[in-house]
Every structure is written in structure tokens, then in C-alpha cells.
Amino acid sequence: MRNEAAVNRPAPADLLVKDAGHLVVATGPASDDGEEGGIEVPGGWVAVRDGTVCAVGGPADPVPDAARVVSAAGRLVTPGLVNTHHHIYQNLTRSFAPVVNGTLFTWLTGLYPVWARLDEEAAEVSAYVGLAELLLGGCTSSTDHLYVHPRPNLIDAEIRAARAIGFRFHPTRGSMTRGRRDGGLPPDSVVQPPDAVLEDSERLIRTYHDPSPGSMLRIALAPCSPFSVTEEVMRDTAALAETHDVRLHTHLAEDHDEDAYCLETYGCRPVEYFERVGWGSDRAWVAHCVYPNDDELARLAAWGTGVAHCPSSNMLIAHGTARVTRMRELGLPVGLGCDGSASTDAASLWLEARAALTLSRFVNGPGAGLTSRDVLDVATRGSARCLGRPELGTLRVGSPADLVVWHMDDVALAGAHTDPVEAWLRCGPARAHTTVVNGRVLVDGGELALPALPDMLAAHRRISRAWQHAAD
Ligand SMILES: [Zn+2]
């Protein structure tokens, strides 16, 4: 005879996050394919098995047994935040004094010679430290745009770090081929011949790219910008991405200097150039996108090109910011990015989310900017769309188990009772209490559960000091 109670009891899970003060399962609004959005469950719980969300419930639902239980009592639980733009190696030159108040172009030209020292050890150590930093800010998957390749196998080194941590990683094979000799911005020592770029791009795809749902590692191709690669490399990279069905990434329309450069060099504006070289598609997502005019924005929307919005970087570079509310109205995928640690300095996606909120209010005026829930949507579902990962950025059953339990009982949140999502973003600074990637707890009780971190930090200090002393 069957035991009804046993039949109804959910199967045991690997991990259970229970008793959440407030659980955000999915941000809103509903998606284009009709998936319900705006699912929030006060008192909710999430169960994880084999790296996947296997059950979600409310306080009245039967809770599964689990090998490990995390109490989220009084805390906010959200999908893990997704980072759509970063240059992790730049954490070796954070707040680098000689260029701290420059324009984008003077900042780049001041730092390129320092970055020319990048080698495998520096790439691995900076990636390990950078990904650890992202975990503390509630980020569970990230891209990285590594476009300086003075030595070989630097992306392989970053991948070693991501795998050692268990981070969901989307490194992009960046490139620069137009050095000073050819009228470009970077010194010739950090640019590569086009054939070397394309061969290495193909090698990385063949060696590492995993297209399966729930993948922990995907490669994308990412010439640095219209002013640092040749037209031929832009075209050949787009063709290679098409052949291997991988995504494309670059900086676009970040600065007025870029408009002037493109008009003089290519005879057209950056977005026109982007289209001309075969990049106008939903395979591409671009960083910044500050200066498209109305017509160009409509074309980007028609293509389905995504935008990585990097508010802190925009404010520090001081050359405007993306029109995020308009982009969302037009249906462009808009995600959040922390950008390189040499321009943004801090790499917390929570901090970027808060900057996105305040900057949007400031730019759009009273009542017209993003809400806290809009920003959470940008940082989770919007970012996941940019990376071509619709299964990320939600906690629906079947999603990869990437989630964050946020502290809500800090001094800074005292008195915030009426809306946990507003409280999370308006109060703070917030750090993750628990960060789970693919079902594994990587931040535990506010501390990184990474045994190699002290050694990595020591190596990071040694390398970054050596770089900066050499630049004195
Ligand atoms: Zn960037």
C-alpha cells in the first residue's frame, strides 16, 4: 500500500535556502515569449539539486529535506546578478594616480604601457581576485573583456581561475590590431597581427566553449573598439562568430572622441560603422552605447543588439551615460556592467545597481527614472539576455542555481520595513550574505569560501606593486 505522505513529500535536495524574508523568483514584466514576470514570494524557499533549482515554494508549501540548509530568515533572496562588461586584469592598476583624472583616451594611453606587462600569472591572479570580489557583490556569472595580449594564453589563465573558484564565466577573446604605427591608439607592443587574433579565437572556442544550457563557460569574440582594430578584423571576427555560433562584444559609442575618430577614419559614425562591418545583430552586445542618436537607437533595437550599461564608469569618465529607460522602451536587452577596475575601481554589481538607480533618477528627472525593481531586472534578466543566457537571472524551477541571500539586518537597513527590494537598493552598502553558483555556496555568512584567496591576494599585491613601481 502506498504511503500518501511519502508520495507527496518532495525528493531530497542538495541545498535548501529557506524562510526567506522575501524571495524574488523572477523579475518583471512578462517576457516576450509569455513567461510570467514579477514573481516574488514573502517567506519563500528555494531547493537545489545537481546545480539546478529543483523546487520553489512559499511558507505553506511542504519543504524538501536537503543535505545543506541555509536560513534566509529576515533576508532578501534574489537571482544572482550577471555582469555584462569587465576588464578584470585592470584590478592590477586600480586608482592609478598618473591618469586618475584623464579623459578616456588619455587614460587609455597612460595605462597601455603598464598593461603591456600582463602575463599568465598576472592574468590568473587578477581573475581569481576579481571574481572573488564579484561574488561578494552578489554576482554569480560574469563576462570578461581581455583585449591586451602581449603574451599568449592569457584567457586560458583566466579560465583556470574561474574553474578553481567554480564561477560561471564568459571570457571574451578581445583584440587590438591597429597600433600607433597604423593610426590607432594603443602602442604597437600590445597589438597583434590579425591572423594571430583569429587563430587564437578559434582555438579558444574549440578548447573551451560549452554551448549547453547551464554551461559554466562560454567564449565570445570581442575586438576592443572601432579605434583599435582594423575594419577587416571586425568583419572576420563577425564571420567567425557566425561560423561557431558564439556571441560578439565590443565597446561602442562610448565617447565623443570616438565619433570624431570614426568620421575621420571610416567616413561614418560608430553605429553606422558597426552595421557596415556586419555586427548589427542580436549576436552582439556592446559596452556603454552612450552616443547613438534616435535613429541609431532604433536600428540597434531592430537588430536586437544588447547594451552593457556601466553607470559608475560613465560617471567617472564623465562623458554621458546610456539612455537606459528609452532603450528598455524600445526593447533592447540592457544589462549591467561594472567595467574595468582601473576606471570604475570597485567591482560590486550591487554598487553598479545602485548607481544605475540614482543616475537614472538624476538624468530623467522626478518620477521618470528606473525603479529599484527595474534595476534588479536589468542586473539579472537583462544582463542574462545580453550574454545569450535566458536561463540565467531567474530562480524558476529548472534554472541554473545561481542565487544571492542579502544581509537585511545591517545597521544601514534599520527602519526599512515597507518594501524589501527598495530597501535592498536604496540602503546599504550591501554585501552578499550567501552567494551560490551552480548550487555551490561560494560566499558563506558574508565570507568568501575560497581557501586559495590569501595566497592569491599576496601574489596580486606583489605583481601590482611591481607594475606600478616600474611605471614611476
Ligand atoms: Zn570597457
Coordinates of C-alpha atoms and ligand atoms in Angstrom, one line a residue:
M1 CA 0.0 0.0 0.0
R2 CA 1.4 3.4 -0.9
N3 CA 2.1 5.9 1.8
E4 CA 0.4 9.2 0.7
A5 CA 2.6 11.4 2.9
A6 CA 5.7 9.8 1.4
V7 CA 4.4 10.2 -2.1
N8 CA 3.7 13.9 -1.6
R9 CA 7.0 14.7 0.1
P10 CA 9.4 16.3 -2.4
A11 CA 12.6 14.4 -3.1
P12 CA 15.7 15.5 -1.0
A13 CA 17.7 18.4 -2.3
D14 CA 21.4 19.2 -2.1
L15 CA 20.8 22.7 -0.8
L16 CA 17.8 24.4 0.6
V17 CA 17.6 28.2 1.2
K18 CA 14.6 28.5 3.5
D19 CA 12.5 31.0 5.4
A20 CA 13.4 34.0 3.2
G21 CA 12.1 37.3 4.4
H22 CA 11.4 37.9 0.7
L23 CA 12.2 35.8 -2.3
V24 CA 12.4 37.2 -5.8
V25 CA 11.9 34.3 -8.2
A26 CA 11.8 36.3 -11.4
T27 CA 11.8 40.0 -12.2
G28 CA 9.1 41.6 -14.3
P29 CA 7.5 42.3 -16.6
A30 CA 6.4 39.1 -18.5
S31 CA 8.9 38.1 -21.2
D32 CA 8.2 38.3 -24.9
D33 CA 7.5 34.5 -25.0
G34 CA 4.8 34.9 -22.4
E35 CA 6.8 33.8 -19.3
E36 CA 5.4 35.4 -16.2
G37 CA 7.5 38.0 -14.6
G38 CA 7.5 39.9 -11.2
I39 CA 7.2 36.7 -9.2
E40 CA 8.0 37.5 -5.5
V41 CA 7.3 35.2 -2.5
P42 CA 7.4 36.6 1.0
G43 CA 8.6 33.7 3.3
G44 CA 9.7 31.7 0.3
W45 CA 12.3 28.9 -0.1
V46 CA 14.4 27.6 -3.0
A47 CA 15.7 24.0 -3.3
V48 CA 18.6 23.0 -5.4
R49 CA 19.7 19.6 -6.8
D50 CA 22.6 18.9 -9.2
G51 CA 23.3 22.6 -9.7
T52 CA 19.7 23.4 -10.8
V53 CA 16.7 24.9 -9.0
C54 CA 14.5 21.8 -8.4
A55 CA 11.7 23.4 -6.3
V56 CA 10.5 26.8 -5.2
G57 CA 7.7 27.4 -2.6
G58 CA 6.0 29.6 -0.2
P59 CA 5.6 29.3 3.6
A60 CA 2.6 27.0 3.2
D61 CA 4.3 24.5 0.8
P62 CA 6.0 21.3 2.0
V63 CA 9.7 21.9 2.2
P64 CA 12.1 19.2 0.9
D65 CA 14.8 17.7 3.0
A66 CA 18.3 18.8 2.0
A67 CA 21.9 17.9 2.6
R68 CA 22.6 21.5 3.4
V69 CA 20.2 24.2 4.7
V70 CA 20.8 27.9 4.7
S71 CA 18.5 30.1 6.7
A72 CA 17.5 33.3 4.9
A73 CA 15.2 34.4 7.8
G74 CA 14.7 38.1 7.5
R75 CA 16.8 38.3 4.4
L76 CA 16.2 39.1 0.7
V77 CA 16.9 36.3 -1.8
T78 CA 17.4 37.2 -5.4
P79 CA 18.7 35.5 -8.6
G80 CA 22.4 36.0 -8.9
L81 CA 23.4 39.3 -10.6
V82 CA 25.0 38.9 -14.0
N83 CA 27.9 41.1 -15.1
T84 CA 28.0 42.1 -18.8
H85 CA 31.2 44.1 -19.0
H86 CA 34.5 44.0 -17.2
H87 CA 38.3 44.1 -17.8
I88 CA 39.4 42.0 -14.8
Y89 CA 43.1 42.4 -15.3
Q90 CA 42.7 46.1 -14.7
N91 CA 42.3 45.5 -10.9
L92 CA 46.2 45.4 -11.0
T93 CA 46.1 49.2 -11.7
R94 CA 43.1 50.4 -9.6
S95 CA 43.0 54.1 -9.0
F96 CA 46.3 54.5 -10.8
A97 CA 47.3 58.0 -9.9
P98 CA 49.0 59.3 -13.1
V99 CA 45.8 59.0 -15.1
V100 CA 43.1 59.3 -12.4
N101 CA 41.6 62.5 -13.9
G102 CA 42.1 62.0 -17.6
T103 CA 39.8 61.7 -20.5
L104 CA 39.0 58.2 -21.8
F105 CA 41.8 58.5 -24.4
T106 CA 44.4 59.9 -22.1
W107 CA 43.5 57.3 -19.5
L108 CA 44.0 54.5 -22.0
T109 CA 47.2 55.8 -23.5
G110 CA 48.6 56.3 -19.9
L111 CA 47.8 52.7 -19.0
Y112 CA 48.6 50.7 -22.1
P113 CA 52.4 50.6 -21.4
V114 CA 51.7 49.4 -17.8
W115 CA 49.3 46.7 -19.1
A116 CA 52.0 45.6 -21.6
R117 CA 53.5 43.6 -18.6
L118 CA 50.5 41.3 -18.4
D119 CA 51.5 37.6 -18.4
E120 CA 49.8 34.3 -17.5
E121 CA 50.4 34.6 -13.7
A122 CA 49.1 38.2 -13.6
A123 CA 46.0 37.2 -15.7
E124 CA 45.2 34.2 -13.4
V125 CA 45.8 36.0 -10.1
S126 CA 43.8 39.1 -11.2
A127 CA 40.9 36.9 -12.4
Y128 CA 40.9 35.0 -9.2
V129 CA 40.8 38.1 -7.1
G130 CA 38.3 39.9 -9.4
L131 CA 35.9 37.0 -9.5
A132 CA 36.1 36.8 -5.7
E133 CA 35.2 40.5 -5.5
L134 CA 32.3 40.0 -7.8
L135 CA 30.9 37.2 -5.6
L136 CA 30.8 39.5 -2.6
G137 CA 28.8 42.0 -4.6
G138 CA 26.2 39.3 -5.5
C139 CA 27.4 38.5 -8.9
T140 CA 27.3 34.8 -10.0
S141 CA 28.2 35.0 -13.6
S142 CA 30.4 37.4 -15.5
T143 CA 31.9 38.1 -18.8
D144 CA 35.4 39.5 -19.1
H145 CA 36.8 41.5 -21.9
L146 CA 40.6 40.9 -22.1
Y147 CA 41.9 42.8 -25.1
V148 CA 45.6 43.2 -24.2
H149 CA 47.6 40.2 -25.3
P150 CA 51.3 41.0 -25.0
R151 CA 51.9 37.3 -24.3
P152 CA 50.0 34.1 -25.3
N153 CA 47.4 32.0 -23.3
L154 CA 46.1 34.8 -21.0
I155 CA 42.5 33.7 -21.4
D156 CA 43.5 30.2 -20.6
A157 CA 44.9 31.6 -17.4
E158 CA 41.7 33.4 -16.5
I159 CA 39.7 30.2 -17.2
R160 CA 41.9 28.3 -14.7
A161 CA 41.0 30.9 -12.0
A162 CA 37.3 30.7 -12.8
R163 CA 37.3 26.9 -12.7
A164 CA 39.2 26.9 -9.4
I165 CA 36.5 29.1 -7.9
G166 CA 33.5 27.5 -9.6
F167 CA 32.4 30.7 -11.2
R168 CA 30.1 30.8 -14.3
F169 CA 32.3 32.6 -16.8
H170 CA 32.0 34.1 -20.2
P171 CA 35.5 35.3 -21.2
T172 CA 35.7 37.2 -24.4
R173 CA 38.7 37.0 -26.7
G174 CA 39.5 40.7 -27.1
S175 CA 41.8 42.1 -29.6
M176 CA 43.7 45.1 -30.8
T177 CA 45.4 45.1 -34.2
R178 CA 45.6 48.9 -35.0
G179 CA 48.6 50.2 -33.2
R180 CA 50.2 53.7 -33.3
R181 CA 52.1 52.7 -36.4
D182 CA 48.7 52.4 -38.2
G183 CA 47.0 55.4 -36.7
G184 CA 45.4 53.5 -33.8
L185 CA 45.5 54.4 -30.1
P186 CA 47.5 51.6 -28.4
P187 CA 51.3 51.2 -28.5
D188 CA 52.5 48.6 -31.1
S189 CA 53.7 46.4 -28.2
V190 CA 50.2 45.4 -27.2
V191 CA 48.6 44.9 -30.6
Q192 CA 48.7 41.6 -32.6
P193 CA 48.6 40.6 -36.2
P194 CA 45.0 39.8 -37.4
D195 CA 45.8 36.2 -38.2
A196 CA 47.1 35.6 -34.7
V197 CA 43.9 37.0 -33.2
L198 CA 41.6 34.9 -35.4
E199 CA 43.6 31.7 -34.9
D200 CA 43.6 32.2 -31.1
S201 CA 39.9 33.0 -31.1
E202 CA 39.2 29.7 -32.9
R203 CA 41.5 27.8 -30.6
L204 CA 39.7 29.1 -27.5
I205 CA 36.3 28.3 -28.9
R206 CA 37.3 24.8 -29.8
T207 CA 39.0 24.2 -26.5
Y208 CA 36.6 25.7 -24.0
H209 CA 33.2 26.9 -25.4
D210 CA 30.3 24.9 -24.0
P211 CA 27.0 25.8 -25.7
S212 CA 24.8 23.6 -23.5
P213 CA 22.1 25.0 -21.2
G214 CA 23.5 25.5 -17.8
S215 CA 27.0 25.9 -19.2
M216 CA 29.7 27.1 -16.9
L217 CA 31.9 28.5 -19.6
R218 CA 31.2 30.2 -22.9
I219 CA 33.6 32.1 -25.2
A220 CA 32.7 35.3 -27.1
L221 CA 34.8 37.3 -29.5
A222 CA 35.5 40.9 -28.7
P223 CA 37.6 43.3 -30.7
C224 CA 38.3 46.1 -28.3
S225 CA 36.7 49.1 -30.2
P226 CA 36.4 50.6 -33.6
F227 CA 39.5 52.7 -32.9
S228 CA 41.8 49.8 -32.0
V229 CA 41.2 47.1 -34.7
T230 CA 41.1 47.3 -38.5
E231 CA 37.9 47.0 -40.5
E232 CA 38.9 43.6 -41.8
V233 CA 39.3 42.3 -38.2
M234 CA 35.8 43.5 -37.3
R235 CA 34.4 41.7 -40.4
D236 CA 36.4 38.5 -40.0
T237 CA 35.5 38.3 -36.3
A238 CA 31.8 38.6 -37.0
A239 CA 32.1 35.8 -39.6
L240 CA 34.0 33.6 -37.2
A241 CA 31.3 34.1 -34.5
E242 CA 28.7 33.2 -37.1
T243 CA 30.5 30.0 -38.0
H244 CA 30.9 28.8 -34.4
D245 CA 27.6 30.3 -33.1
V246 CA 29.3 32.4 -30.4
R247 CA 28.5 35.9 -29.3
L248 CA 30.2 39.2 -30.2
H249 CA 31.1 42.0 -27.9
T250 CA 32.9 45.4 -28.2
H251 CA 32.8 49.0 -26.9
L252 CA 30.5 51.2 -28.9
A253 CA 29.7 54.9 -28.9
E254 CA 31.4 55.5 -25.5
D255 CA 32.9 58.9 -26.1
H256 CA 32.7 61.9 -28.5
D257 CA 36.3 61.3 -29.4
E258 CA 35.1 58.0 -30.9
D259 CA 32.6 59.8 -33.1
A260 CA 35.3 62.1 -34.4
Y261 CA 37.7 59.2 -34.9
C262 CA 35.2 57.1 -36.8
L263 CA 34.1 60.1 -39.0
E264 CA 37.7 60.8 -39.9
T265 CA 38.9 57.2 -40.3
Y266 CA 35.9 55.5 -41.7
G267 CA 33.7 58.3 -43.0
C268 CA 30.8 57.4 -40.8
R269 CA 29.5 57.4 -37.3
P270 CA 30.2 54.5 -34.9
V271 CA 26.8 52.8 -35.2
E272 CA 26.9 53.0 -39.0
Y273 CA 30.4 51.5 -38.9
F274 CA 29.1 48.8 -36.6
E275 CA 26.5 47.9 -39.2
R276 CA 28.9 48.2 -42.1
V277 CA 31.3 45.6 -40.7
G278 CA 28.5 43.0 -40.1
W279 CA 27.9 43.5 -36.4
G280 CA 24.2 44.7 -36.5
S281 CA 22.6 41.6 -35.0
D282 CA 21.3 40.0 -31.8
R283 CA 24.5 38.1 -31.6
A284 CA 26.2 41.2 -30.4
W285 CA 26.1 43.1 -27.1
V286 CA 28.1 46.3 -26.7
A287 CA 29.5 48.2 -23.8
H288 CA 28.4 51.8 -22.9
C289 CA 26.5 52.9 -26.1
V290 CA 26.2 56.4 -24.8
Y291 CA 26.0 58.4 -28.1
P292 CA 23.7 56.8 -30.6
N293 CA 21.1 59.3 -31.9
D294 CA 17.4 58.4 -32.1
D295 CA 17.7 56.8 -35.5
E296 CA 20.7 54.7 -34.4
L297 CA 19.0 53.6 -31.2
A298 CA 16.0 52.4 -33.3
R299 CA 18.4 50.4 -35.6
L300 CA 20.1 48.8 -32.6
A301 CA 16.7 47.8 -31.2
A302 CA 15.6 46.4 -34.6
W303 CA 18.8 44.3 -34.7
G304 CA 18.3 43.1 -31.0
T305 CA 21.8 44.2 -30.1
G306 CA 22.3 44.3 -26.3
V307 CA 23.8 47.0 -24.2
A308 CA 26.0 46.7 -21.2
H309 CA 25.2 49.7 -19.0
C310 CA 28.2 50.7 -16.8
P311 CA 27.0 53.7 -14.7
S312 CA 30.0 54.2 -12.4
S313 CA 32.4 54.1 -15.3
N314 CA 30.2 56.6 -17.2
M315 CA 30.3 59.0 -14.2
L316 CA 34.0 58.7 -13.6
I317 CA 34.9 59.1 -17.3
A318 CA 32.3 61.9 -17.3
H319 CA 31.2 61.7 -20.9
G320 CA 27.5 60.9 -20.5
T321 CA 25.5 57.8 -19.9
A322 CA 23.3 55.3 -21.9
R323 CA 19.6 56.2 -22.3
V324 CA 18.6 53.1 -20.4
T325 CA 14.9 53.9 -19.9
R326 CA 14.5 54.7 -23.7
M327 CA 16.4 51.5 -24.6
R328 CA 14.2 49.4 -22.5
E329 CA 11.1 51.0 -24.0
L330 CA 12.4 50.1 -27.4
G331 CA 13.0 46.5 -26.3
L332 CA 16.8 46.5 -26.4
P333 CA 18.3 44.0 -24.0
V334 CA 20.0 46.2 -21.4
G335 CA 22.3 44.6 -18.8
L336 CA 24.6 45.9 -16.0
G337 CA 28.4 46.0 -16.1
C338 CA 31.0 47.1 -13.6
D339 CA 33.6 47.8 -16.4
G340 CA 37.3 47.6 -15.7
S341 CA 38.7 48.1 -12.2
A342 CA 41.0 50.8 -13.5
S343 CA 38.1 53.1 -14.5
T344 CA 35.4 52.0 -12.0
D345 CA 37.9 50.9 -9.3
A346 CA 35.2 49.0 -7.4
A347 CA 33.7 45.9 -8.9
S348 CA 30.4 45.3 -7.0
L349 CA 27.3 44.8 -9.1
W350 CA 25.2 45.9 -6.1
L351 CA 27.1 49.2 -6.3
E352 CA 26.5 49.4 -10.0
A353 CA 22.8 48.6 -9.5
R354 CA 22.5 51.5 -7.0
A355 CA 24.5 53.8 -9.3
A356 CA 22.1 52.8 -12.1
L357 CA 19.2 53.8 -9.9
T358 CA 20.5 57.1 -8.8
L359 CA 21.9 58.1 -12.2
S360 CA 18.7 57.3 -13.9
R361 CA 16.7 59.4 -11.5
F362 CA 19.2 62.3 -11.9
V363 CA 19.2 62.1 -15.7
N364 CA 15.5 61.6 -16.3
G365 CA 14.0 63.8 -13.6
P366 CA 11.4 63.2 -10.9
G367 CA 9.3 60.0 -11.5
A368 CA 10.8 59.3 -14.9
G369 CA 13.8 57.2 -14.0
L370 CA 14.3 53.5 -13.2
T371 CA 12.7 51.9 -10.1
S372 CA 14.6 49.5 -7.9
R373 CA 12.7 46.6 -9.5
D374 CA 13.6 47.9 -13.0
V375 CA 17.3 47.9 -11.9
L376 CA 17.1 44.4 -10.5
D377 CA 15.5 43.3 -13.8
V378 CA 18.4 45.0 -15.7
A379 CA 21.0 43.3 -13.4
T380 CA 19.5 39.8 -13.7
R381 CA 17.3 39.1 -16.7
G382 CA 18.5 42.0 -18.9
S383 CA 22.1 41.0 -18.3
A384 CA 21.4 37.3 -19.0
R385 CA 19.8 38.3 -22.3
C386 CA 22.9 40.2 -23.2
L387 CA 25.0 37.1 -22.7
G388 CA 22.5 35.0 -24.6
R389 CA 21.6 33.1 -21.5
P390 CA 17.8 33.3 -21.0
E391 CA 18.0 30.5 -18.4
L392 CA 20.1 32.7 -16.0
G393 CA 18.8 35.6 -14.0
T394 CA 15.8 33.8 -12.6
L395 CA 15.1 31.2 -9.9
R396 CA 12.3 29.4 -11.8
V397 CA 12.4 25.6 -11.5
G398 CA 14.9 24.2 -14.0
S399 CA 17.1 27.3 -13.9
P400 CA 20.8 27.1 -13.0
A401 CA 21.1 27.5 -9.2
D402 CA 22.7 30.9 -9.0
L403 CA 21.3 33.0 -6.2
V404 CA 22.2 35.5 -3.5
V405 CA 21.0 35.9 0.1
W406 CA 21.4 39.5 1.0
H407 CA 22.0 40.9 4.5
M408 CA 18.9 42.8 5.6
D409 CA 19.7 43.3 9.3
D410 CA 22.6 45.6 9.0
V411 CA 22.7 49.0 10.8
A412 CA 22.2 50.6 7.4
L413 CA 18.8 48.9 6.9
A414 CA 17.4 49.7 10.3
G415 CA 14.0 51.3 9.7
A416 CA 13.4 49.9 6.2
H417 CA 10.3 47.7 6.5
T418 CA 7.9 48.6 3.8
D419 CA 9.5 47.2 0.6
P420 CA 12.4 44.7 0.8
V421 CA 13.5 45.4 -2.8
E422 CA 13.5 49.1 -2.4
A423 CA 15.3 48.7 0.9
W424 CA 18.0 46.5 -0.6
L425 CA 18.9 49.0 -3.3
R426 CA 18.3 52.3 -1.5
C427 CA 20.0 51.4 1.8
G428 CA 23.3 49.7 2.1
P429 CA 26.1 49.4 1.0
A430 CA 25.0 45.8 0.6
R431 CA 27.2 42.7 0.5
A432 CA 26.1 39.2 -0.1
H433 CA 25.5 37.1 3.0
T434 CA 25.4 33.9 0.8
T435 CA 26.3 33.6 -2.8
V436 CA 25.5 30.3 -4.6
V437 CA 26.8 29.5 -8.1
N438 CA 25.6 26.3 -9.8
G439 CA 24.4 25.1 -6.4
R440 CA 27.7 25.6 -4.6
V441 CA 28.0 28.1 -1.7
L442 CA 30.9 30.4 -2.5
V443 CA 30.1 33.2 -0.1
D444 CA 29.1 31.8 3.3
G445 CA 28.0 34.1 6.1
G446 CA 29.4 37.1 4.3
E447 CA 32.9 35.5 3.9
L448 CA 34.4 34.0 0.7
A449 CA 34.7 30.2 0.9
L450 CA 37.8 30.2 -1.2
P451 CA 40.8 28.6 0.5
A452 CA 43.4 29.9 -2.1
L453 CA 42.3 33.6 -1.6
P454 CA 45.1 34.7 0.9
D455 CA 47.8 33.3 -1.4
M456 CA 46.2 34.9 -4.5
L457 CA 45.9 38.3 -2.7
A458 CA 49.6 38.1 -1.7
A459 CA 50.5 37.4 -5.3
H460 CA 48.2 40.2 -6.5
R461 CA 50.0 42.7 -4.2
R462 CA 53.4 41.6 -5.4
I463 CA 52.5 41.9 -9.1
S464 CA 50.6 45.1 -8.9
R465 CA 53.3 46.8 -6.9
A466 CA 56.0 45.7 -9.4
W467 CA 53.9 47.0 -12.3
Q468 CA 53.3 50.4 -10.7
H469 CA 56.8 50.9 -9.4
A470 CA 58.1 50.2 -12.9
A471 CA 55.8 52.9 -14.2
D472 CA 57.1 55.5 -11.7
Ligands
ZN1 ZN 35.2 48.7 -21.0

